[in-house]
Short mmCIF file of C-alpha atoms in Angstrom, two decimals:
data_model
loop_
_atom_site.label_atom_id
_atom_site.label_comp_id
_atom_site.label_asym_id
_atom_site.label_seq_id
_atom_site.Cartn_x
_atom_site.Cartn_y
_atom_site.Cartn_z
CA MET A 1 93.25 -204.92 -17.36
CA HIS A 2 91.24 -201.79 -16.74
CA ILE A 3 90.16 -200.93 -13.24
CA GLN A 4 86.38 -200.90 -13.15
CA ASP A 5 84.23 -198.72 -10.94
CA GLY A 6 83.70 -200.41 -7.59
CA TYR A 7 87.26 -201.63 -7.09
CA LEU A 8 88.49 -198.51 -5.36
CA SER A 9 86.84 -196.23 -2.84
CA THR A 10 85.58 -192.84 -3.90
CA SER A 11 88.29 -190.94 -2.03
CA VAL A 12 91.07 -192.96 -3.67
CA CYS A 13 89.42 -192.43 -7.05
CA LEU A 14 89.32 -188.69 -6.42
CA ALA A 15 92.95 -188.60 -5.26
CA THR A 16 94.24 -190.53 -8.29
CA GLY A 17 92.01 -188.42 -10.48
CA ALA A 18 93.59 -185.25 -9.16
CA VAL A 19 97.11 -186.59 -9.76
CA SER A 20 96.21 -187.71 -13.27
CA LEU A 21 94.51 -184.42 -14.06
CA GLY A 22 97.68 -182.58 -13.10
CA ALA A 23 99.92 -184.88 -15.13
CA VAL A 24 97.69 -184.80 -18.21
CA GLY A 25 97.30 -181.04 -17.95
CA TYR A 26 101.06 -180.64 -17.88
CA SER A 27 101.40 -183.08 -20.80
CA LEU A 28 98.88 -181.05 -22.81
CA HIS A 29 100.88 -177.95 -22.07
CA ARG A 30 104.16 -179.57 -23.18
CA MET A 31 102.78 -181.55 -26.10
CA LYS A 32 102.51 -178.59 -28.45
CA ASP A 33 106.20 -177.74 -28.01
CA SER A 34 107.26 -181.03 -29.52
CA LEU A 35 104.69 -181.71 -32.22
CA GLY A 36 103.50 -178.22 -33.16
CA GLU A 37 100.50 -178.09 -35.48
CA ARG A 38 100.89 -181.81 -36.21
CA THR A 39 99.58 -182.47 -32.69
CA VAL A 40 95.95 -183.19 -33.51
CA PRO A 41 96.37 -185.52 -36.50
CA LEU A 42 99.34 -187.46 -35.06
CA THR A 43 97.98 -187.87 -31.54
CA GLY A 44 94.52 -188.69 -32.81
CA MET A 45 95.81 -191.28 -35.27
CA MET A 46 98.02 -192.84 -32.60
CA GLY A 47 94.97 -193.09 -30.37
CA SER A 48 92.95 -194.79 -33.10
CA LEU A 49 95.82 -197.16 -33.72
CA ILE A 50 96.17 -198.21 -30.08
CA PHE A 51 92.41 -198.62 -29.96
CA ALA A 52 92.47 -200.93 -32.99
CA GLY A 53 95.72 -202.62 -32.00
CA GLN A 54 94.14 -203.73 -28.74
CA MET A 55 91.66 -205.74 -30.79
CA VAL A 56 94.42 -208.02 -32.07
CA ASN A 57 94.34 -211.06 -29.84
CA PHE A 58 97.58 -212.76 -28.97
CA PRO A 59 97.14 -216.47 -28.21
CA ILE A 60 98.85 -217.75 -25.08
CA GLY A 61 97.82 -221.36 -25.34
CA LEU A 62 94.95 -220.94 -22.88
CA PRO A 63 91.30 -220.03 -23.37
CA VAL A 64 92.21 -216.41 -22.57
CA SER A 65 94.37 -214.26 -24.80
CA GLY A 66 96.46 -211.17 -24.35
CA HIS A 67 96.61 -207.88 -26.17
CA LEU A 68 98.75 -204.79 -26.54
CA MET A 69 98.32 -202.02 -23.98
CA GLY A 70 100.37 -199.47 -25.81
CA GLY A 71 101.51 -196.82 -23.30
CA VAL A 72 105.20 -197.36 -24.00
CA LEU A 73 104.55 -197.74 -27.73
CA ALA A 74 102.80 -194.38 -27.85
CA ALA A 75 105.69 -192.77 -25.97
CA ALA A 76 108.22 -194.40 -28.32
CA ILE A 77 106.55 -192.76 -31.32
CA LEU A 78 105.17 -189.48 -29.99
CA GLY A 79 107.38 -188.77 -27.00
CA PRO A 80 106.21 -188.79 -23.37
CA TRP A 81 103.77 -185.89 -23.36
CA ALA A 82 101.77 -186.57 -26.50
CA GLY A 83 101.98 -190.28 -25.70
CA CYS A 84 100.41 -189.63 -22.31
CA VAL A 85 97.62 -187.59 -23.88
CA ALA A 86 97.01 -190.22 -26.57
CA VAL A 87 96.67 -193.05 -24.04
CA THR A 88 94.47 -190.91 -21.81
CA LEU A 89 92.09 -190.22 -24.67
CA VAL A 90 92.08 -193.90 -25.64
CA LEU A 91 90.93 -194.64 -22.11
CA VAL A 92 88.25 -191.95 -22.31
CA ALA A 93 87.03 -193.31 -25.64
CA GLN A 94 87.02 -196.87 -24.33
CA TRP A 95 84.80 -195.80 -21.51
CA ALA A 96 82.56 -193.73 -23.77
CA LEU A 97 82.18 -196.43 -26.42
CA PHE A 98 82.56 -199.75 -24.62
CA SER A 99 81.76 -198.66 -21.05
CA ASP A 100 85.07 -200.34 -20.33
CA GLY A 101 87.12 -198.98 -17.46
CA GLY A 102 84.63 -197.06 -15.40
CA LEU A 103 84.05 -193.35 -14.97
CA LEU A 104 85.25 -192.81 -11.41
CA ALA A 105 88.17 -195.15 -11.94
CA LEU A 106 89.28 -193.22 -15.01
CA GLY A 107 91.77 -191.25 -12.93
CA ALA A 108 93.40 -194.44 -11.65
CA ASN A 109 93.49 -195.98 -15.12
CA VAL A 110 95.06 -192.84 -16.55
CA LEU A 111 97.61 -192.81 -13.75
CA HIS A 112 98.61 -196.42 -14.44
CA MET A 113 98.57 -196.60 -18.20
CA ALA A 114 99.18 -193.06 -19.39
CA VAL A 115 101.29 -191.46 -16.66
CA LEU A 116 103.29 -194.50 -15.51
CA GLY A 117 103.11 -196.14 -18.95
CA SER A 118 104.00 -193.25 -21.22
CA ILE A 119 105.92 -190.76 -19.08
CA GLY A 120 107.58 -193.27 -16.77
CA GLY A 121 108.08 -195.74 -19.62
CA TYR A 122 109.67 -193.07 -21.77
CA ALA A 123 112.11 -192.21 -19.01
CA VAL A 124 113.18 -195.84 -18.65
CA MET A 125 113.33 -196.28 -22.41
CA THR A 126 115.62 -193.33 -23.05
CA THR A 127 117.85 -194.30 -20.14
CA VAL A 128 118.31 -197.82 -21.49
CA ARG A 129 118.82 -196.49 -25.00
CA LYS A 130 121.51 -194.19 -23.77
CA LEU A 131 123.25 -197.02 -21.94
CA LEU A 132 123.22 -199.23 -25.03
CA GLY A 133 124.20 -196.45 -27.39
CA GLY A 134 121.20 -196.15 -29.70
CA GLY A 135 120.62 -198.17 -32.83
CA LEU A 136 118.11 -200.96 -33.30
CA ARG A 137 119.33 -202.83 -30.27
CA GLY A 138 118.99 -199.81 -28.01
CA ALA A 139 115.53 -198.95 -29.29
CA VAL A 140 114.21 -202.48 -28.90
CA ALA A 141 115.86 -203.18 -25.54
CA GLY A 142 114.70 -199.82 -24.20
CA SER A 143 111.09 -200.40 -25.19
CA VAL A 144 111.10 -204.00 -23.92
CA VAL A 145 112.45 -203.09 -20.51
CA ALA A 146 110.23 -200.02 -20.25
CA ALA A 147 107.10 -201.97 -21.19
CA TRP A 148 107.77 -204.64 -18.59
CA LEU A 149 108.58 -202.18 -15.82
CA ALA A 150 105.54 -200.07 -16.66
CA VAL A 151 103.18 -203.01 -16.22
CA LEU A 152 104.89 -204.02 -13.00
CA ALA A 153 104.82 -200.48 -11.61
CA ALA A 154 101.13 -200.17 -12.51
CA SER A 155 100.29 -203.36 -10.62
CA ALA A 156 102.26 -202.25 -7.57
CA VAL A 157 100.53 -198.86 -7.53
CA PHE A 158 97.17 -200.54 -7.97
CA CYS A 159 97.82 -202.66 -4.89
CA LEU A 160 98.63 -199.56 -2.87
CA GLU A 161 95.42 -197.89 -4.04
CA PHE A 162 93.47 -201.01 -3.24
CA ARG A 163 95.01 -201.12 0.21
CA LEU A 164 94.01 -197.52 0.85
CA SER A 165 90.45 -198.24 -0.29
CA TYR A 166 89.51 -200.88 2.28
CA ALA A 167 89.93 -201.67 5.92
CA ALA A 168 93.01 -203.61 6.93
CA SER A 169 90.97 -206.34 8.54
CA ASP A 170 89.33 -207.39 5.30
CA PHE A 171 92.37 -208.95 3.71
CA ASP A 172 96.07 -209.47 4.03
CA PHE A 173 97.91 -206.87 2.01
CA GLY A 174 101.09 -208.90 1.54
CA ASN A 175 99.21 -211.78 -0.05
CA ILE A 176 97.22 -209.77 -2.54
CA PHE A 177 100.32 -207.77 -3.38
CA THR A 178 102.25 -210.94 -4.06
CA LEU A 179 99.57 -212.41 -6.27
CA MET A 180 99.04 -209.22 -8.26
CA VAL A 181 102.70 -208.45 -8.80
CA THR A 182 103.52 -212.05 -9.72
CA LEU A 183 100.69 -212.14 -12.24
CA HIS A 184 101.67 -208.82 -13.73
CA ALA A 185 105.31 -209.83 -13.99
CA LEU A 186 104.03 -212.48 -16.41
CA ILE A 187 101.54 -210.21 -18.18
CA GLY A 188 104.32 -207.63 -18.50
CA VAL A 189 106.48 -210.12 -20.37
CA GLY A 190 103.73 -210.38 -22.99
CA GLU A 191 103.42 -206.61 -23.27
CA ALA A 192 107.21 -206.32 -23.48
CA ILE A 193 107.45 -208.86 -26.31
CA ILE A 194 104.69 -207.21 -28.35
CA THR A 195 106.11 -203.72 -27.83
CA GLY A 196 109.60 -204.91 -28.72
CA PHE A 197 108.46 -206.54 -31.95
CA VAL A 198 106.39 -203.54 -33.00
CA VAL A 199 109.22 -201.12 -32.26
CA SER A 200 111.70 -203.23 -34.19
CA VAL A 201 109.41 -203.43 -37.23
CA ILE A 202 109.02 -199.66 -37.18
CA TYR A 203 112.72 -199.13 -36.66
CA GLN A 204 113.54 -201.23 -39.70
CA GLN A 205 110.90 -199.74 -41.95
CA ARG A 206 110.72 -196.13 -40.82
CA PRO A 207 113.46 -195.32 -38.32
CA ASP A 208 112.45 -191.67 -38.52
CA LEU A 209 109.15 -192.45 -36.82
CA ILE A 210 110.74 -193.62 -33.58
CA ASP A 211 110.68 -190.72 -31.23
CA MET A 212 109.50 -188.03 -33.58
CA ALA A 213 109.40 -185.60 -30.73
CA GLN A 214 113.06 -185.97 -29.88
CA PRO A 215 114.87 -183.53 -32.23
CA THR A 216 112.73 -180.47 -31.59
CA ASP A 217 112.13 -181.05 -27.91
CA SER A 218 115.34 -180.38 -26.09
CA ARG A 219 113.77 -179.81 -22.70
CA VAL A 220 112.44 -183.35 -22.49
CA ALA A 221 115.97 -184.61 -22.67
CA SER A 222 117.06 -182.72 -19.57
CA SER A 223 118.75 -185.51 -17.74
CA ALA A 224 117.72 -184.49 -14.25
CA SER A 225 114.00 -184.92 -14.79
CA ARG A 226 114.52 -188.07 -16.79
CA PHE A 227 116.61 -189.64 -14.09
CA ALA A 228 114.06 -188.64 -11.50
CA ALA A 229 111.29 -190.31 -13.47
CA ALA A 230 113.40 -193.38 -14.24
CA GLY A 231 114.32 -193.58 -10.59
CA LEU A 232 110.68 -193.45 -9.61
CA VAL A 233 109.71 -196.30 -11.92
CA CYS A 234 112.70 -198.39 -10.88
CA ALA A 235 111.98 -197.74 -7.23
CA LEU A 236 108.41 -198.88 -7.71
CA ALA A 237 109.56 -202.05 -9.42
CA VAL A 238 112.11 -202.73 -6.69
CA ALA A 239 109.48 -202.02 -4.07
CA ALA A 240 107.29 -204.55 -5.80
CA PHE A 241 109.86 -207.24 -5.18
CA ALA A 242 111.06 -206.06 -1.83
CA ALA A 243 107.66 -205.50 -0.26
CA PRO A 244 106.95 -209.06 0.88
CA PHE A 245 110.36 -209.16 2.51
CA ALA A 246 110.07 -205.87 4.32
CA SER A 247 107.73 -206.36 7.21
CA GLU A 248 107.58 -202.69 8.11
CA LEU A 249 105.94 -201.60 4.88
CA PRO A 250 102.46 -202.99 5.59
CA ASP A 251 102.52 -201.33 8.99
CA GLY A 252 103.40 -198.00 7.48
CA LEU A 253 100.63 -198.48 4.97
CA ASP A 254 98.23 -199.39 7.72
CA SER A 255 98.69 -196.06 9.41
CA VAL A 256 98.29 -194.20 6.14
CA ALA A 257 95.19 -196.24 5.45
CA GLU A 258 93.80 -195.51 8.90
CA ARG A 259 94.18 -191.83 8.28
CA PHE A 260 92.52 -192.21 4.90
CA ARG A 261 89.69 -194.15 6.43
CA ILE A 262 89.01 -191.57 9.08
CA ALA A 263 88.85 -188.92 6.40
CA ALA A 264 86.68 -190.97 4.10
CA SER A 265 84.73 -192.92 6.74
CA ASN A 266 85.05 -196.08 4.74
CA GLU A 267 83.23 -199.11 5.99
CA SER A 268 84.70 -202.36 7.06
CA THR A 269 82.81 -205.20 5.52
CA SER A 270 81.46 -207.11 8.48
CA GLY A 271 81.08 -210.28 6.56
CA LEU A 272 80.82 -213.97 6.98
CA PHE A 273 84.51 -214.59 6.86
CA ALA A 274 85.88 -211.59 8.67
CA ASN A 275 86.39 -213.36 11.98
CA TYR A 276 88.28 -216.32 10.71
CA ASP A 277 91.90 -216.42 11.55
CA GLN A 278 94.00 -216.15 8.50
CA ILE A 279 95.95 -219.28 7.69
CA PRO A 280 99.44 -218.10 6.97
CA ILE A 281 101.09 -219.62 3.97
CA ALA A 282 104.44 -218.20 4.78
CA GLY A 283 106.64 -220.01 2.33
CA TRP A 284 105.01 -219.52 -1.00
CA GLN A 285 104.78 -215.81 -1.25
CA LYS A 286 108.43 -215.00 -0.77
CA LEU A 287 109.35 -217.82 -3.08
CA SER A 288 106.91 -216.83 -5.79
CA VAL A 289 107.95 -213.19 -5.72
CA SER A 290 111.57 -214.17 -6.05
CA VAL A 291 110.75 -216.58 -8.86
CA ALA A 292 108.65 -213.96 -10.59
CA GLY A 293 111.35 -211.36 -10.22
CA ILE A 294 114.19 -213.49 -11.43
CA GLY A 295 112.20 -215.34 -14.08
CA GLY A 296 110.55 -212.17 -15.31
CA SER A 297 113.80 -210.26 -15.58
CA LEU A 298 115.45 -213.14 -17.42
CA ALA A 299 112.51 -213.52 -19.78
CA VAL A 300 112.47 -209.82 -20.54
CA PHE A 301 116.15 -209.66 -21.31
CA ALA A 302 115.95 -212.86 -23.35
CA ALA A 303 113.09 -211.31 -25.29
CA ALA A 304 115.13 -208.16 -25.90
CA VAL A 305 118.01 -210.19 -27.30
CA LEU A 306 115.82 -212.53 -29.35
CA ILE A 307 113.71 -209.77 -30.83
CA GLY A 308 116.80 -207.82 -31.76
CA ARG A 309 118.14 -210.87 -33.56
CA ALA A 310 114.98 -212.42 -34.99
CA MET A 311 113.93 -209.55 -37.19
CA PRO A 312 115.50 -210.00 -40.62
CA MET A 313 112.25 -208.86 -42.25
CA ASN A 314 113.69 -206.82 -45.06
CA SER A 315 116.17 -204.05 -45.77
CA PRO A 316 118.26 -204.27 -42.64
CA THR A 317 120.69 -201.99 -44.47
CA ILE A 318 118.37 -199.04 -44.01
CA ALA A 319 118.37 -199.61 -40.30
CA THR A 320 122.13 -199.80 -40.06
CA GLU A 321 122.53 -196.77 -42.27
CA ALA A 322 120.15 -194.80 -40.16
CA ALA A 323 121.86 -195.98 -37.04
CA GLY A 324 125.19 -194.93 -38.45
CA GLU A 325 124.09 -191.41 -39.14
CA MET B 1 81.36 -202.37 -35.02
CA SER B 2 79.77 -199.13 -33.86
CA ASP B 3 76.49 -200.89 -34.34
CA PHE B 4 77.33 -203.02 -31.34
CA TRP B 5 78.60 -200.25 -29.09
CA ASP B 6 75.82 -197.72 -29.07
CA ARG B 7 73.20 -199.69 -30.92
CA TYR B 8 70.37 -197.77 -29.28
CA GLY B 9 72.04 -194.35 -29.33
CA ARG B 10 69.79 -193.07 -32.11
CA SER B 11 66.45 -194.26 -30.85
CA VAL B 12 64.01 -191.79 -29.33
CA SER B 13 62.91 -191.74 -25.70
CA ILE B 14 62.74 -189.39 -22.76
CA CYS B 15 66.22 -190.52 -21.78
CA HIS B 16 67.59 -189.63 -25.19
CA ARG B 17 65.93 -186.21 -25.18
CA MET B 18 67.27 -185.19 -21.77
CA PRO B 19 69.86 -182.39 -21.80
CA PRO B 20 73.28 -184.10 -22.18
CA VAL B 21 74.73 -182.51 -19.04
CA LEU B 22 71.82 -183.91 -17.03
CA LYS B 23 72.46 -187.42 -18.41
CA LEU B 24 76.10 -187.18 -17.46
CA ALA B 25 75.29 -185.85 -13.99
CA LEU B 26 72.68 -188.57 -13.41
CA ALA B 27 75.08 -191.32 -14.41
CA ILE B 28 77.92 -189.95 -12.30
CA SER B 29 75.71 -189.55 -9.23
CA VAL B 30 74.38 -193.12 -9.47
CA ILE B 31 77.91 -194.51 -9.89
CA VAL B 32 79.20 -192.46 -6.96
CA ALA B 33 76.28 -193.55 -4.81
CA GLY B 34 76.91 -197.18 -5.76
CA VAL B 35 80.56 -196.97 -4.76
CA ALA B 36 80.14 -194.81 -1.68
CA ILE B 37 77.11 -196.31 0.08
CA PRO B 38 78.32 -198.73 2.77
CA VAL B 39 77.24 -202.35 2.48
CA ARG B 40 75.25 -202.23 5.72
CA TYR B 41 72.73 -199.96 4.00
CA TRP B 42 72.10 -202.69 1.47
CA PRO B 43 68.46 -201.73 0.73
CA ALA B 44 69.87 -198.65 -0.99
CA TYR B 45 71.51 -200.98 -3.51
CA GLY B 46 68.14 -202.45 -4.36
CA VAL B 47 66.83 -198.96 -5.02
CA LEU B 48 69.83 -198.14 -7.20
CA GLY B 49 69.43 -201.40 -9.10
CA CYS B 50 65.75 -200.69 -9.75
CA LEU B 51 66.66 -197.18 -10.87
CA VAL B 52 69.20 -198.53 -13.35
CA PHE B 53 66.81 -201.09 -14.81
CA ALA B 54 64.05 -198.50 -15.00
CA GLY B 55 66.44 -196.23 -16.89
CA HIS B 56 67.27 -198.99 -19.33
CA SER B 57 63.68 -199.92 -19.94
CA ILE B 58 62.58 -196.30 -20.46
CA ALA B 59 65.44 -195.88 -22.93
CA GLY B 60 64.19 -198.97 -24.75
CA ILE B 61 67.35 -201.01 -24.35
CA PRO B 62 66.37 -204.68 -24.41
CA LEU B 63 67.31 -207.04 -21.61
CA GLY B 64 68.98 -209.47 -24.00
CA TYR B 65 71.49 -206.83 -25.03
CA LEU B 66 72.28 -206.02 -21.40
CA ILE B 67 72.81 -209.69 -20.60
CA LYS B 68 75.04 -210.14 -23.63
CA ARG B 69 77.20 -207.19 -22.60
CA LEU B 70 77.26 -208.29 -18.97
CA LEU B 71 78.48 -211.73 -19.99
CA ILE B 72 81.41 -210.12 -21.79
CA PHE B 73 82.10 -207.87 -18.83
CA LEU B 74 81.79 -210.43 -16.02
CA PRO B 75 85.01 -212.37 -16.72
CA PHE B 76 87.00 -209.13 -16.43
CA VAL B 77 85.59 -207.99 -13.13
CA GLY B 78 85.43 -211.60 -11.93
CA SER B 79 89.05 -212.42 -12.63
CA MET B 80 90.15 -209.42 -10.62
CA ALA B 81 87.73 -210.06 -7.78
CA ILE B 82 88.52 -213.77 -7.51
CA SER B 83 92.18 -212.93 -6.95
CA LEU B 84 91.17 -211.55 -3.55
CA PRO B 85 90.04 -214.83 -1.95
CA LEU B 86 92.65 -216.72 -3.96
CA SER B 87 95.42 -214.65 -2.44
CA GLN B 88 93.99 -215.09 1.06
CA GLY B 89 94.11 -218.86 0.93
CA LEU B 90 90.38 -219.12 0.09
CA ASP B 91 89.25 -218.42 3.62
CA ARG B 92 88.80 -214.66 3.56
CA GLY B 93 87.92 -211.97 1.10
CA TRP B 94 84.78 -213.58 -0.33
CA ASP B 95 82.50 -210.84 0.95
CA LEU B 96 84.82 -208.16 -0.39
CA MET B 97 84.85 -210.01 -3.71
CA LEU B 98 81.05 -210.05 -3.92
CA GLN B 99 80.94 -206.39 -2.97
CA ILE B 100 83.40 -205.49 -5.73
CA MET B 101 81.56 -207.56 -8.31
CA PHE B 102 78.20 -206.11 -7.41
CA ARG B 103 79.42 -202.53 -7.45
CA GLY B 104 81.33 -203.19 -10.66
CA CYS B 105 78.27 -204.56 -12.43
CA LEU B 106 76.09 -201.72 -11.21
CA ALA B 107 78.55 -199.11 -12.45
CA PHE B 108 78.94 -201.00 -15.72
CA LEU B 109 75.18 -201.00 -16.32
CA VAL B 110 75.04 -197.27 -15.58
CA SER B 111 77.87 -196.62 -18.05
CA LEU B 112 76.09 -198.77 -20.59
CA TRP B 113 72.95 -196.72 -20.18
CA LEU B 114 74.89 -193.51 -20.68
CA VAL B 115 76.65 -194.85 -23.79
CA ASN B 116 73.33 -195.89 -25.27
CA VAL B 117 71.49 -192.63 -24.62
CA MET B 118 74.39 -190.35 -25.48
CA PRO B 119 76.10 -190.90 -28.84
CA PHE B 120 79.79 -190.05 -29.03
CA GLU B 121 79.32 -186.84 -31.00
CA GLN B 122 76.93 -185.58 -28.34
CA LEU B 123 79.54 -186.37 -25.70
CA LEU B 124 82.05 -184.28 -27.65
CA VAL B 125 79.72 -181.28 -27.77
CA THR B 126 79.02 -181.71 -24.05
CA LEU B 127 82.71 -181.86 -23.22
CA ARG B 128 83.19 -178.70 -25.23
CA LYS B 129 80.41 -177.00 -23.26
CA LEU B 130 82.04 -178.13 -20.02
CA LYS B 131 85.16 -176.14 -21.00
CA VAL B 132 87.38 -179.12 -21.73
CA PRO B 133 90.36 -177.77 -23.73
CA ALA B 134 89.58 -177.51 -27.45
CA VAL B 135 92.61 -179.56 -28.44
CA VAL B 136 91.44 -182.52 -26.32
CA VAL B 137 88.01 -182.51 -27.92
CA ALA B 138 89.59 -182.15 -31.35
CA ILE B 139 91.86 -185.17 -30.79
CA LEU B 140 88.93 -187.21 -29.49
CA ALA B 141 86.88 -186.25 -32.54
CA PHE B 142 89.78 -187.15 -34.80
CA MET B 143 90.18 -190.50 -33.04
CA TYR B 144 86.53 -191.32 -33.37
CA ARG B 145 86.57 -190.46 -37.04
CA TYR B 146 89.62 -192.53 -37.89
CA VAL B 147 89.30 -195.51 -35.60
CA PHE B 148 86.92 -197.08 -38.11
CA VAL B 149 89.34 -196.43 -40.96
CA VAL B 150 92.18 -198.05 -39.01
CA TRP B 151 89.85 -200.90 -38.21
CA ASP B 152 89.08 -201.50 -41.87
CA GLU B 153 92.79 -201.46 -42.57
CA LEU B 154 93.31 -204.07 -39.88
CA ASP B 155 90.52 -206.17 -41.36
CA LYS B 156 92.18 -205.98 -44.78
CA MET B 157 95.45 -207.20 -43.29
CA ARG B 158 93.64 -210.03 -41.55
CA THR B 159 91.98 -211.06 -44.79
CA ALA B 160 95.31 -210.95 -46.60
CA ARG B 161 96.84 -213.07 -43.88
CA LYS B 162 94.04 -215.61 -44.13
CA ALA B 163 94.28 -215.66 -47.92
CA ARG B 164 97.91 -216.69 -47.55
CA SER B 165 96.90 -219.58 -45.30
CA PHE B 166 98.38 -218.21 -42.13
CA SER B 167 97.68 -220.58 -39.30
CA GLY B 168 99.45 -222.28 -36.47
CA GLY B 169 103.15 -222.16 -36.05
CA SER B 170 104.88 -221.83 -32.73
CA LEU B 171 103.58 -219.30 -30.25
CA TRP B 172 106.70 -217.21 -30.74
CA PHE B 173 106.14 -217.17 -34.51
CA ARG B 174 102.50 -216.22 -34.15
CA TRP B 175 103.32 -213.42 -31.72
CA ARG B 176 105.96 -212.14 -34.10
CA THR B 177 103.57 -212.17 -37.04
CA LEU B 178 100.78 -210.47 -35.11
CA SER B 179 103.16 -207.82 -33.75
CA GLN B 180 104.52 -207.19 -37.22
CA MET B 181 100.97 -206.69 -38.34
CA ILE B 182 100.43 -204.06 -35.64
CA GLY B 183 103.74 -202.45 -36.61
CA MET B 184 102.76 -202.25 -40.27
CA LEU B 185 99.35 -200.94 -39.28
CA LEU B 186 101.07 -198.26 -37.24
CA ILE B 187 103.28 -197.22 -40.14
CA ARG B 188 100.33 -197.12 -42.53
CA SER B 189 98.23 -195.14 -40.05
CA LEU B 190 100.97 -192.60 -39.44
CA ASN B 191 101.46 -192.26 -43.20
CA ARG B 192 97.77 -191.60 -43.43
CA ALA B 193 98.07 -189.06 -40.60
CA GLU B 194 100.77 -187.24 -42.56
CA ARG B 195 98.55 -187.15 -45.65
CA ILE B 196 95.63 -185.89 -43.60
CA HIS B 197 97.89 -183.30 -42.03
CA GLY B 198 98.92 -182.15 -45.49
CA ALA B 199 95.30 -181.90 -46.52
CA MET B 200 94.48 -179.97 -43.36
CA CYS B 201 97.37 -177.57 -43.96
CA SER B 202 96.27 -176.94 -47.53
CA ARG B 203 92.88 -175.95 -46.12
CA GLY B 204 94.37 -173.42 -43.76
CA TRP B 205 95.05 -175.49 -40.63
CA ASP B 206 97.34 -173.58 -38.27
CA GLY B 207 97.23 -175.79 -35.19
CA GLU B 208 94.42 -173.85 -33.55
CA VAL B 209 91.09 -175.56 -33.19
CA HIS B 210 88.11 -173.46 -34.22
CA TRP B 211 84.60 -174.50 -33.35
CA LEU B 212 81.50 -173.18 -35.00
CA ASP B 213 79.86 -172.45 -31.66
CA ASP B 214 82.78 -170.27 -30.56
CA GLN B 215 81.41 -167.44 -32.68
CA ASP B 216 78.11 -167.29 -30.85
#
C-alpha cells in the first residue's frame, strides 16, 4: 500500500513533502493541547500498536491478504493531531526498519495515510457521529465511513500525483484513475470493516478510550474547520467517482502537468509502445466506476449496520450506560 | 524479529564507521539520482547499480539476504506497476512500468543498505543532531522500545487462539475474531501506556523531553 521511491517524480515528492511537513508541524503544535504530558507514552504506544496490528493478516480467500492501515483508528483514539503524528512516525519507523515506503516518497505517504487518514478521517468521523447522535452506533458508523472515504481519497490523490509526475503521452489518465479508484473502493471496504470491528470492541470494553482528546480539546470541535475538512474529503471522494464522467478534468490536469513538467524538466519515456494508438475501451470504465461507487457505498453501510449488531461480546450494559451518560 | 530487519547493523566495516549524517546524505543522494536521472541516460543507472552493490559488499551484507528481501519487496512494487499496462488495455505503459520497477528496486536496495549500516538508535541520535523536535524523537524512541513488547503480547494472543483450536469459519467470522484481537491488543497496550505514564510521572516526568547531550 505504501508508495515506494521511483513511483513519483522528485518535484512531486518535494511538493507533497512540503505539504506534509506543514500539516505534521501543525499537528505537533496542537497535539500537546489535547494530551498534555501524556503525549509521549500514548502516542508512542499507539504507534507501536499500529505497527504490530499491521502484522495481523486478514484472509480474503486469495493468495494475498489484507491488513489494517490504522489512520482512522489512531484518530478515533487519540484525536486528529496526535493521530496524525502517530501514523507519521509509524511510516518513518517502517522505512527505517523495513525499508518499506521509500525515503523521498515519505511525504506522499504521510499525506495519504496520516493527513488524509487521521485529520480528514477524524473530520468525517465526528460529522457522522454527530448526525447519528453518538453512542455505539454513531462511533462505529463514523469510523467505518471515515475509513472507507480515507482510503478512497488517498487513492484519488495518488492518481493526481502520479499524473503530475509523468508526461501525458505515456498513459491515459482516465484509465489508471478508474483502475486505482475501483481497486481502492474494494480495499477500503476491508479497512472499514476492520476499523469498525476494532472501534466497537473498544467502545464496549473501554468507552472512555474512544476519543480521549475530545473533552479537553474544545478548539478541535470548532465546526467550521471540521466542516471544511469533511467537505474536502467528501469532495475528493465525489471527484473520484465523477472524474471519468467529466471530460474536462483531464484537460485541466494536462495543463497543470505541463507547467509542472516545464519546471521540473521531466522526461517523456520514449519507449517501445509510446507510438501505438490507444485502443479505447469506452464502456467498461464508466460502468466499473459506477459499480464500484454504488457497490462500495452499499457494502460500507451494510458493514456499519452489521458490525453494530454483531457485537454481543460481553457487557453491552456498560456501553449503553456510557452512552446514556 | 529485529534480527531480520537490521541483521547486519552491528557488524563492523567502513560503512558502519562512517559518520551517520554522511550515511544518510549518501543514501538520499543516490535515491534522488535514481529517481531524477532521465531514462535516456541509462548508463548512469548502471553506475548507480554498481555503487549500490559495492556498498552492500563493503558493508558485508550477503547477496542471499538481499535477494530474500527483494523477493518480499517485488510483489508490492510489481502489483502497483502492473496496474499501469493493465489499465491501458495492455498496449501501453510497459516501459513506464519497467522504469518504475527498476527505480523502485534501486531505491529499496539503497534503503536496505542504510538500514543495515545504521541501527535505529543511531538514527535517533542523528535525527536529534539534525534538530528534529525532541518530542518526535522521544515518541520514536518510545515506539521502538515498546513495539517488541506489543509484538510479544500479540504472539501470546495468537498462541492462546491456537490453543483453543481456532481455525476456519466464515470469512466474516475470521475477520471479526482477528479485529477483536487487535481491539483487545489496543486496550491492553493503552493500559500499559497508562502504567508506564504513571511510572514516568513518579520519576519526575513533566512532559518535557530532556536529553543527556543537551547539557553539553
